[in-house]
Short mmCIF file of C-alpha atoms and ligand atoms in Angstrom, two decimals:
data_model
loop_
_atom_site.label_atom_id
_atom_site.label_comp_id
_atom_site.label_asym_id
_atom_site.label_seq_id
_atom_site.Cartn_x
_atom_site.Cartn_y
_atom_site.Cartn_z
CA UNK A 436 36.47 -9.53 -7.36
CA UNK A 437 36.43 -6.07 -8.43
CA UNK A 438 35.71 -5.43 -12.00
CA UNK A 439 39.14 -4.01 -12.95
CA UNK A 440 40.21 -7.57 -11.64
CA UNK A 441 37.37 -8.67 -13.72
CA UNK A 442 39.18 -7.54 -16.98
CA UNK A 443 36.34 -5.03 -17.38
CA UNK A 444 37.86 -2.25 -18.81
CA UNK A 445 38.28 1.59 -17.05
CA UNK A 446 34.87 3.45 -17.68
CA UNK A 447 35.94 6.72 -20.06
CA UNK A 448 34.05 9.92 -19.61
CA UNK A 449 31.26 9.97 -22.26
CA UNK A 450 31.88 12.86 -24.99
CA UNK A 451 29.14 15.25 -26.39
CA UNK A 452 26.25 13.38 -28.45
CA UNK A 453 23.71 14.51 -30.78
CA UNK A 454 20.35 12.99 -30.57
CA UNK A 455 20.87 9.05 -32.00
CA UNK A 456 24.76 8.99 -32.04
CA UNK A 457 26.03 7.28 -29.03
CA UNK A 458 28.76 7.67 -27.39
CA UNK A 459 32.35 6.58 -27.80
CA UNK A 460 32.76 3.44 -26.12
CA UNK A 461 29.51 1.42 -25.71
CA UNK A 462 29.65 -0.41 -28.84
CA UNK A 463 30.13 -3.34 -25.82
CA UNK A 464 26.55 -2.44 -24.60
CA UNK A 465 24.46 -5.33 -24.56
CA UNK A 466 21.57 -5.09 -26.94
CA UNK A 467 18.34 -4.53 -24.47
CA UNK A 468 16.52 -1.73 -23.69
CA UNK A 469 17.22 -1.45 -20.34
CA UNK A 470 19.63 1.08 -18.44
CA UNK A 471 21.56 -1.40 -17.86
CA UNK A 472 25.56 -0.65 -16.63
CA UNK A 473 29.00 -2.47 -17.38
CA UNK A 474 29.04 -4.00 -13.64
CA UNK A 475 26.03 -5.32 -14.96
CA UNK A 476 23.20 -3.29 -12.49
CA UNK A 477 20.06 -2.20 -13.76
CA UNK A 478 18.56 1.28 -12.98
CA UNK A 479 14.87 1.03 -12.05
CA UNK A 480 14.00 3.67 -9.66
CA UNK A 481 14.13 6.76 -11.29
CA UNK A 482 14.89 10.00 -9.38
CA UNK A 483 13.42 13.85 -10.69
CA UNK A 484 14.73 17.00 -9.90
CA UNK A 485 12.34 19.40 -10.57
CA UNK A 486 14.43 22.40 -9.07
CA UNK A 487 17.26 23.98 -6.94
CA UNK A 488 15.69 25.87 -4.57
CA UNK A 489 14.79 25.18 -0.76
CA UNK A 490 12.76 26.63 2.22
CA UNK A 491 15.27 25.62 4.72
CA UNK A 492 18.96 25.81 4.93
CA UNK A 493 20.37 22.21 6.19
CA UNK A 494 23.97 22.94 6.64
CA UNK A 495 24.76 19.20 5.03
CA UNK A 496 22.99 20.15 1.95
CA UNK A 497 22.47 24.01 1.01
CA UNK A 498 24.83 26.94 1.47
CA UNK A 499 23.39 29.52 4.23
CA UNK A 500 22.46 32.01 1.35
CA UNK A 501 21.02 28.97 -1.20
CA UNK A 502 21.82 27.50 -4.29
CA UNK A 503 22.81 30.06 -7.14
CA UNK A 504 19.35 30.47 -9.41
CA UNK A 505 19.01 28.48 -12.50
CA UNK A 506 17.92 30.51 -15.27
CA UNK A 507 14.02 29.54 -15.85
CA UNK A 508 14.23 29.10 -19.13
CA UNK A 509 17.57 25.92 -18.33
CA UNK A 510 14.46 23.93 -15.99
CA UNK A 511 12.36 21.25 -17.94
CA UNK A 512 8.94 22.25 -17.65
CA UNK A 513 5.69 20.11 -16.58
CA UNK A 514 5.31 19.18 -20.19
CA UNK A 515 9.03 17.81 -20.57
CA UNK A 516 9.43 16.28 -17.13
CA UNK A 517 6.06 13.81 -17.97
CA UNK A 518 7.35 13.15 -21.88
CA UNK A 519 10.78 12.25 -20.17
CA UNK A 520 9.25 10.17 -17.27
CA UNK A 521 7.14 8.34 -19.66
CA UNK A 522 9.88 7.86 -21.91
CA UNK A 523 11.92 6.00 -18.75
CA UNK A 524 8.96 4.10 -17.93
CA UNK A 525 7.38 2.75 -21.23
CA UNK A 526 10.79 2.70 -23.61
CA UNK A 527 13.78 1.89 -20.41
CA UNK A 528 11.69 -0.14 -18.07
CA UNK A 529 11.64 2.25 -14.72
CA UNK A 530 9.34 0.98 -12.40
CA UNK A 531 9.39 3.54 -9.62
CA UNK A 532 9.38 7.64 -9.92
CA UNK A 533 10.72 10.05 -7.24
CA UNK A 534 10.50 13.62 -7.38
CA UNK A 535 13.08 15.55 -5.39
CA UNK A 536 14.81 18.58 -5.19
CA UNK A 537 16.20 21.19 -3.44
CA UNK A 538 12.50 21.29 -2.71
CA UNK A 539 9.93 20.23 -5.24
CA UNK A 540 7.15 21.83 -3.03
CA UNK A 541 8.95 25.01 -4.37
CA UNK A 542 7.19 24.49 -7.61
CA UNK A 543 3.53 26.54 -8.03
CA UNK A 544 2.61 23.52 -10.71
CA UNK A 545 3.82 20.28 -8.30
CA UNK A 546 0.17 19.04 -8.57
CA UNK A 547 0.47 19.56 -12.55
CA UNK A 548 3.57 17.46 -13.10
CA UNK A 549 2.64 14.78 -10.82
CA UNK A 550 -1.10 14.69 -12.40
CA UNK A 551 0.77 14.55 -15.89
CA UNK A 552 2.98 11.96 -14.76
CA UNK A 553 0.38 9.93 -12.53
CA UNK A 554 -1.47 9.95 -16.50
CA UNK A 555 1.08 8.76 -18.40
CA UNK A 556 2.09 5.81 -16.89
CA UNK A 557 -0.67 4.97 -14.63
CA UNK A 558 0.09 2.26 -11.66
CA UNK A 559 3.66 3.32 -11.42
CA UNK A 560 4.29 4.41 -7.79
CA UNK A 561 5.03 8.11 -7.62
CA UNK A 562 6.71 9.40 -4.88
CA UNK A 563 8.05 12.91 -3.56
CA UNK A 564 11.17 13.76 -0.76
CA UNK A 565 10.20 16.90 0.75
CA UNK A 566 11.16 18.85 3.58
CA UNK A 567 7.07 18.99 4.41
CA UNK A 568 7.45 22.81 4.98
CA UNK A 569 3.66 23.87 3.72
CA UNK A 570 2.71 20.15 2.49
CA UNK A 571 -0.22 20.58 4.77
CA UNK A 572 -1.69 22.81 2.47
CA UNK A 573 -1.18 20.56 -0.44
CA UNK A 574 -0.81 17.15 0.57
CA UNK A 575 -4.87 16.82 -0.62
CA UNK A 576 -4.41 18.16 -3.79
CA UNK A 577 -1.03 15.82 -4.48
CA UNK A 578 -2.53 12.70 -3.82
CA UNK A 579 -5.67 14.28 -5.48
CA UNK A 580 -3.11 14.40 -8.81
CA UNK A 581 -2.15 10.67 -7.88
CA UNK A 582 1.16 11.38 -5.44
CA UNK A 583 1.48 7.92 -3.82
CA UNK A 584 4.35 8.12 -0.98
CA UNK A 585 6.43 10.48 0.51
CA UNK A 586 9.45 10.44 2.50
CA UNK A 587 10.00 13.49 4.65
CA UNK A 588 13.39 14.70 5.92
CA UNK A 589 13.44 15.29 9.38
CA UNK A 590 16.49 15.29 11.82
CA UNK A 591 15.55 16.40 15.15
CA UNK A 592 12.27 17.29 16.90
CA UNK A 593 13.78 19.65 19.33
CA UNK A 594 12.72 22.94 18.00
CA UNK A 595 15.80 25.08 18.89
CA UNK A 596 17.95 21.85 17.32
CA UNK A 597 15.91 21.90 14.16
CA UNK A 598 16.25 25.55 13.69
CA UNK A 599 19.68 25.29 14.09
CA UNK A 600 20.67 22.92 11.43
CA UNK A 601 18.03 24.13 8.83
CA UNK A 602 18.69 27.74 9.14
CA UNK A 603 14.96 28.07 9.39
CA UNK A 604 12.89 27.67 12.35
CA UNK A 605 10.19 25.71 10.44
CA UNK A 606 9.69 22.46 12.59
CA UNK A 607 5.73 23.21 13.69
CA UNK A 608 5.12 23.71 9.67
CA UNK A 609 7.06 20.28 9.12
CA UNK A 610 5.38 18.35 11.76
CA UNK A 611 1.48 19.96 10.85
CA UNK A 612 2.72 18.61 6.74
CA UNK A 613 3.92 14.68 8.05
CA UNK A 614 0.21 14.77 9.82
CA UNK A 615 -1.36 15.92 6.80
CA UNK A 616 0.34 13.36 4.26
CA UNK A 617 -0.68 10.59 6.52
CA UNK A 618 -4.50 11.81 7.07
CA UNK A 619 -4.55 12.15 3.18
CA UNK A 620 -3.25 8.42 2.56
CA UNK A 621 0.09 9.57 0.92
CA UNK A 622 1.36 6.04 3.11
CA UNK A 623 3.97 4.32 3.54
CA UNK A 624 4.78 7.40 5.09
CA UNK A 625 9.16 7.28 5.88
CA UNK A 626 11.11 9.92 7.82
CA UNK A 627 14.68 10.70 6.86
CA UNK A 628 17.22 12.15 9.10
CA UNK A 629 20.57 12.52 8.24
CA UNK A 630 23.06 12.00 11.07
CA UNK A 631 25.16 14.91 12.44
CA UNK A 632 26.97 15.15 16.08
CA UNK A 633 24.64 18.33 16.51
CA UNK A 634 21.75 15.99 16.71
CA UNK A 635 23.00 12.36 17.72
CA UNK A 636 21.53 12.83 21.32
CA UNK A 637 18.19 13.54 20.30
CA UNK A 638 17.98 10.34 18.27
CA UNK A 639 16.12 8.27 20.74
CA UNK A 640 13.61 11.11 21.00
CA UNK A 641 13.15 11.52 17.13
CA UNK A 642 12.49 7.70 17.34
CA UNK A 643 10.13 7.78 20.08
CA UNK A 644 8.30 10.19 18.36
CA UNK A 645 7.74 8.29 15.10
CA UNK A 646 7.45 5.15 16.79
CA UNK A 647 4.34 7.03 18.49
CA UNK A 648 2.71 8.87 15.66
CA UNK A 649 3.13 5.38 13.27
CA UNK A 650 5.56 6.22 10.87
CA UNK A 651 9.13 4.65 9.79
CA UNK A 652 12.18 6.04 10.41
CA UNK A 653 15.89 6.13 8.76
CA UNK A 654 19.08 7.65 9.65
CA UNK A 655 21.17 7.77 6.98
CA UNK A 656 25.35 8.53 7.24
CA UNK A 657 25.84 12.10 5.69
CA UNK A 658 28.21 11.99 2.55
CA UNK A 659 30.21 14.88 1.21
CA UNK A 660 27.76 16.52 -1.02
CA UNK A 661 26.99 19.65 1.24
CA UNK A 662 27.36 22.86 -0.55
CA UNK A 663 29.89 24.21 1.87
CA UNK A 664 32.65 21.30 1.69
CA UNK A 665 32.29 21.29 5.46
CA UNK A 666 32.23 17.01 5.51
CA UNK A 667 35.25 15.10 6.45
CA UNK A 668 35.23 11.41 7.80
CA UNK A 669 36.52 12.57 11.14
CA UNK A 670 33.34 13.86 11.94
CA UNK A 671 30.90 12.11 10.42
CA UNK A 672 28.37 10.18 12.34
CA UNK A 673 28.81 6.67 12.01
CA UNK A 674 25.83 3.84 11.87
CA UNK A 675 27.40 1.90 14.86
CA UNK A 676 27.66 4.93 17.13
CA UNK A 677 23.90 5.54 15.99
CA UNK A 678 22.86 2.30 17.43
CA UNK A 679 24.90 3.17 20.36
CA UNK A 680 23.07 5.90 21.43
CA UNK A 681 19.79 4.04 20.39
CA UNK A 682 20.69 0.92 22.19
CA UNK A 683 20.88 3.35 25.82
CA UNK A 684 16.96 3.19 25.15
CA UNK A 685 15.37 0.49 22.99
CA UNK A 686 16.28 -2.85 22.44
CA UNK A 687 17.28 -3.20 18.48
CA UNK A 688 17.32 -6.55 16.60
CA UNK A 689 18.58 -6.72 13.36
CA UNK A 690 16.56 -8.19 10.52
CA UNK A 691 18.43 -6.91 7.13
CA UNK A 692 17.14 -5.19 4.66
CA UNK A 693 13.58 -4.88 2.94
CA UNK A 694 14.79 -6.63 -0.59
CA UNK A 695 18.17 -6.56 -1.95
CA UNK A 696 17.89 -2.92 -3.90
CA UNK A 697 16.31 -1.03 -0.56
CA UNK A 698 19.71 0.60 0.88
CA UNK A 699 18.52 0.68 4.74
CA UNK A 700 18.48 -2.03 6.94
CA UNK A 701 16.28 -2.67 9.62
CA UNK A 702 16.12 -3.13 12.89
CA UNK A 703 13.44 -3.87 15.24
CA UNK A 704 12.92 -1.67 18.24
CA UNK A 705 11.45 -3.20 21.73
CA UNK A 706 10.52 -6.48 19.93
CA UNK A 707 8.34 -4.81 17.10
CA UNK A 708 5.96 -3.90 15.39
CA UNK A 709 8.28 -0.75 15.11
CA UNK A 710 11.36 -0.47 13.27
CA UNK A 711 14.02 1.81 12.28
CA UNK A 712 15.75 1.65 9.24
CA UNK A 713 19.53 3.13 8.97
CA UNK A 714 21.39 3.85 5.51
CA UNK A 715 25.28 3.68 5.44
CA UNK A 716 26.16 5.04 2.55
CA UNK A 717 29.87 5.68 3.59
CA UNK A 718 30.81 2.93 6.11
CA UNK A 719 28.60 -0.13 4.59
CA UNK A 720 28.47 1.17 1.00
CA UNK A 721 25.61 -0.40 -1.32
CA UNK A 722 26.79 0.67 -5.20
CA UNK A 723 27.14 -2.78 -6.05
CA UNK A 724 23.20 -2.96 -5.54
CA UNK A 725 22.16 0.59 -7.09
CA UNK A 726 19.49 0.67 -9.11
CA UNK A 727 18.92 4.53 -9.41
CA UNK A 728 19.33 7.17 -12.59
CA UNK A 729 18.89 10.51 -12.06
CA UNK A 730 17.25 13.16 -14.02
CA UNK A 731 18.33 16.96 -12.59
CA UNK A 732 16.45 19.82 -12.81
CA UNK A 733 18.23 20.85 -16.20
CA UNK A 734 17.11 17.81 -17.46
CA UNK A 735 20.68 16.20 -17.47
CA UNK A 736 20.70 12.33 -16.73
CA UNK A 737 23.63 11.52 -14.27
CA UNK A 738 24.34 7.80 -13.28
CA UNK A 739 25.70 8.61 -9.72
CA UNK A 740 25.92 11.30 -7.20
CA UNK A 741 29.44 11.16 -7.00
CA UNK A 742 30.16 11.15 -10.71
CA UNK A 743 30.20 14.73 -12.31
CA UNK A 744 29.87 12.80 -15.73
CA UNK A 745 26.13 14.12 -16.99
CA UNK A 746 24.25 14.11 -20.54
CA UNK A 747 21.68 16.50 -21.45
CA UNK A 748 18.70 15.59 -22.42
CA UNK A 749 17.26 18.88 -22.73
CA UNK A 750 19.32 19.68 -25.51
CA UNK A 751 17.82 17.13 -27.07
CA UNK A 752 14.69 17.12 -26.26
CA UNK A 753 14.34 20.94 -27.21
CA UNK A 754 16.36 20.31 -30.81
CA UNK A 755 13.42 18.26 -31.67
CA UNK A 756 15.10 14.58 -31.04
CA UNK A 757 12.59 11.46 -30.89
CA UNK A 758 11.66 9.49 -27.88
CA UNK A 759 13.69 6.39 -29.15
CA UNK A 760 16.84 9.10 -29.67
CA UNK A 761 16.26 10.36 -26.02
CA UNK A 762 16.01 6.85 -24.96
CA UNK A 763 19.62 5.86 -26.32
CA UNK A 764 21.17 9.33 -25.02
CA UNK A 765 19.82 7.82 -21.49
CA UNK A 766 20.74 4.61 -21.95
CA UNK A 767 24.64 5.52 -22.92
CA UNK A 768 24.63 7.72 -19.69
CA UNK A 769 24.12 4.42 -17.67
CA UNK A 770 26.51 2.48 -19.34
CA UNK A 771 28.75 4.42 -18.34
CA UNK A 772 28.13 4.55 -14.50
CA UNK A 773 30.64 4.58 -11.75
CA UNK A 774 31.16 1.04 -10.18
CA UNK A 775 30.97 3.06 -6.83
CA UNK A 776 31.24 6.56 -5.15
CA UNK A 777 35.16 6.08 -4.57
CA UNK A 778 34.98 7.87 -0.64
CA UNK A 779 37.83 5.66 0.19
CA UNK A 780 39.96 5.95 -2.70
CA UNK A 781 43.58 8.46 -2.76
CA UNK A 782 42.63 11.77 -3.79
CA UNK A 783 38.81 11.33 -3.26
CA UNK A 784 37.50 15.01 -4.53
CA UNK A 785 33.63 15.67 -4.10
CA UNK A 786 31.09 16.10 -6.86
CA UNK A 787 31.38 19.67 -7.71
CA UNK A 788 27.36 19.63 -7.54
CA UNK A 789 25.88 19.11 -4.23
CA UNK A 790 23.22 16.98 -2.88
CA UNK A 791 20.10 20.02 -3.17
CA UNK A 792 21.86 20.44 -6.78
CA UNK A 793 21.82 17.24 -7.66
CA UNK A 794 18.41 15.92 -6.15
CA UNK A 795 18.85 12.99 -3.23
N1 LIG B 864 14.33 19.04 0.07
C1 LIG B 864 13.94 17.69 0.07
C2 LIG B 864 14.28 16.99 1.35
O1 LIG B 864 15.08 17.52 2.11
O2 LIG B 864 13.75 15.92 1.57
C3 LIG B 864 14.48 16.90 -1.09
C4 LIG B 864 15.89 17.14 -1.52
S1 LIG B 864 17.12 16.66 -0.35
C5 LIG B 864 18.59 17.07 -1.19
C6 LIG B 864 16.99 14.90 -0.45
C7 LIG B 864 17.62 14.12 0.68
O3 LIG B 864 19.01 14.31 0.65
C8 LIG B 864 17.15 14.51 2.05
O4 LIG B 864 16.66 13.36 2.74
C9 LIG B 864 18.39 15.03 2.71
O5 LIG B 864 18.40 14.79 4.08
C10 LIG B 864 19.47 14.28 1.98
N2 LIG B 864 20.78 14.92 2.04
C11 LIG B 864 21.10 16.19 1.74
N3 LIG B 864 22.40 16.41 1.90
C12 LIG B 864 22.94 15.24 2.30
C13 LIG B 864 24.26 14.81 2.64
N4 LIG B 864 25.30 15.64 2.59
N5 LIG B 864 24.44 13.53 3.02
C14 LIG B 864 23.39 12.67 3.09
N6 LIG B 864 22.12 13.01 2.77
C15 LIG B 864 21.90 14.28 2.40
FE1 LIG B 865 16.64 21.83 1.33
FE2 LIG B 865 16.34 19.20 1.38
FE3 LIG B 865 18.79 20.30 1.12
FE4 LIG B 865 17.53 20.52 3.45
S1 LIG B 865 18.21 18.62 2.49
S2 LIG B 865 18.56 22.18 2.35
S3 LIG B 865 15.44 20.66 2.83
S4 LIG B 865 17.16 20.42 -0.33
#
């Protein structure tokens, strides 16, 4: 039953707060300190932007001439990203950190903010998406600071195909960085590669290739979050002709998905050990089972990538606001979430943000 059949009333867009007013419309907020939602989901993974700009050009994500500059004085800095990643850990019970971007090896003090972080709240798993361009000159000195994982995006290992949908022909730097975060233990090491017609034929060979050097792979549908509005449904790559194409050269048995949150499922390829994982975020959607909030660069919490809807907490944080006020500002955001991305609904209009501005 969907939750307007549920009698659960419309969500309304949150208004301005100041620091320990919340907003309009949560007095119905259960009393816990959770971020919990009105569809009743509870956000424990917790996803960092720490900026908006990229070494490549991927023309699902980034415009060919980048992301316009945020003003480096409108970023959080080291300092505020660990007091707010503390704050979601010890006051609104996150139990898992990401940092993302555009590209967080972008930022000169990486190592600081994940040493900072990896401090203040030690055995919480900390984990970075990256592009690997140049992690093989840092992936020592990250898990060094206490990086744990990493997932890399990678969509084709053709060289003249990677170039070609990255803008950048950076695929020996990418490949030298996945080597380097596996020799320095930064494991279990994931692949992601978003699925575009460009590259749907070399999907057996990206496979093959992780399948060889030991390391998981997902293909994940591409949503309409690319900075050019390019996307339409028409000619998006679907996860059943995916396994088409895969199924010309391995044999693939489903076996679901890791645990109920994880938003791939699996498959096992020849029989096993190997599998790949695929995420279908547009044809087998998995809101009801979100668990994420998202922090952006500007320190703004947003519930949902599709939802334009976001609350700053740098405001706050910068007009001198306590942890316990920063905690409610957060914890009205989530109330407030989206029940889902609403891709199939009339008059569907994108996020105005996309993905590299948001942080995937
Ligand atoms: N630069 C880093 C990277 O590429 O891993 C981190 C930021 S990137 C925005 C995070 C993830 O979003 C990547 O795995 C990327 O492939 C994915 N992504 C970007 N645009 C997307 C889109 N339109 N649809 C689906 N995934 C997308
Ligand atoms: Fe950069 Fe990542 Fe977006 Fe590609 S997907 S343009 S690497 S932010």
């Amino acid at each position: 039953m969907t939750p307007v059949a549920m009698g659960i009333p419309q969500v309304h867009r949150l208004t301005p707060v100041l620091p320990g007013h919340l907003a309009p419309g949560i007095a119905d907020r259960p009393d816990t300190p959770v971020l919990v939602d009105r569809y009743g989901r509870v956000a424990r993974d917790l996803r960092v932007s720490i900026t908006e700009k990229c070494s490549l050009r991927c023309t699902y994500c980034m415009p060919a001439e980048g992301l316009a500059p945020i003003p480096a004085q409108n970023l959080l800095t080291s300092t505020e990203i660990t007091r707010l990643v503390a704050l979601a850990v010890h006051e609104l019970g996150v139990q898992e950190v990401r940092f993302t971007g555009g590209e967080p090896l972008m930022r000169a003090d990486l190592e600081d903010i994940i040493a900072g972080c990896a401090a203040a709240v030690p055995g919480v798993p900390l984990a970075l998406t990256t592009n690997a361009v140049g992690l093989e000159h840092r992936a020592r000195a990250l898990a060094r600071a206490g990086l744990t994982r990493v997932n890399v995006s990678l969509d084709s290992i053709d060289r003249q195909h990677f170039a070609r949908l990255t803008r950048r022909d950076r695929l020996p730097s990418v490949l030298a960085g996945i080597r380097a975060a596996a020799a320095h233990g930064l494991a279990p090491l994931k692949i992601n590669a978003v699925l575009m017609e460009e590259t749907l034929a070399g999907a057996p060979d990206l496979l093959r290739w992780c399948v060889d050097e030991g390391v998981s792979l997902r293909f994940i549908e591409s949503m309409p979050l690319d900075a050019d509005h390019n996307w339409t449904r028409d000619h998006m790559v679907s996860a059943q002709a995916l396994l088409e194409v895969l199924g010309k050269h391995f044999s693939l048995r489903e076996i679901g998905r890791e645990d109920a949150s994880a938003p791939a499922e699996q498959w096992l390829v020849d029989g096993g050990p190997h599998t790949v994982g695929i995420i279908a975020s547009v044809t087998r959607s998995f809101c009801s089972e979100c668990d994420r909030t998202r922090l952006t660069a500007e320190g703004t919490v947003r519930s949902c990538l599709f939802s334009d809807r976001e609350v700053d907490l740098r405001g706050a944080l910068r007009a001198g606001a306590t942890d316990e006020q920063l905690a409610d500002l957060w914890r009205a955001a989530m109330w407030s979430k989206s029940s889902g991305h609403g891709m199939d609904a009339d008059g569907f209009t994108p996020p105005q943000r996309s993905m590299g501005a948001i942080g995937g």
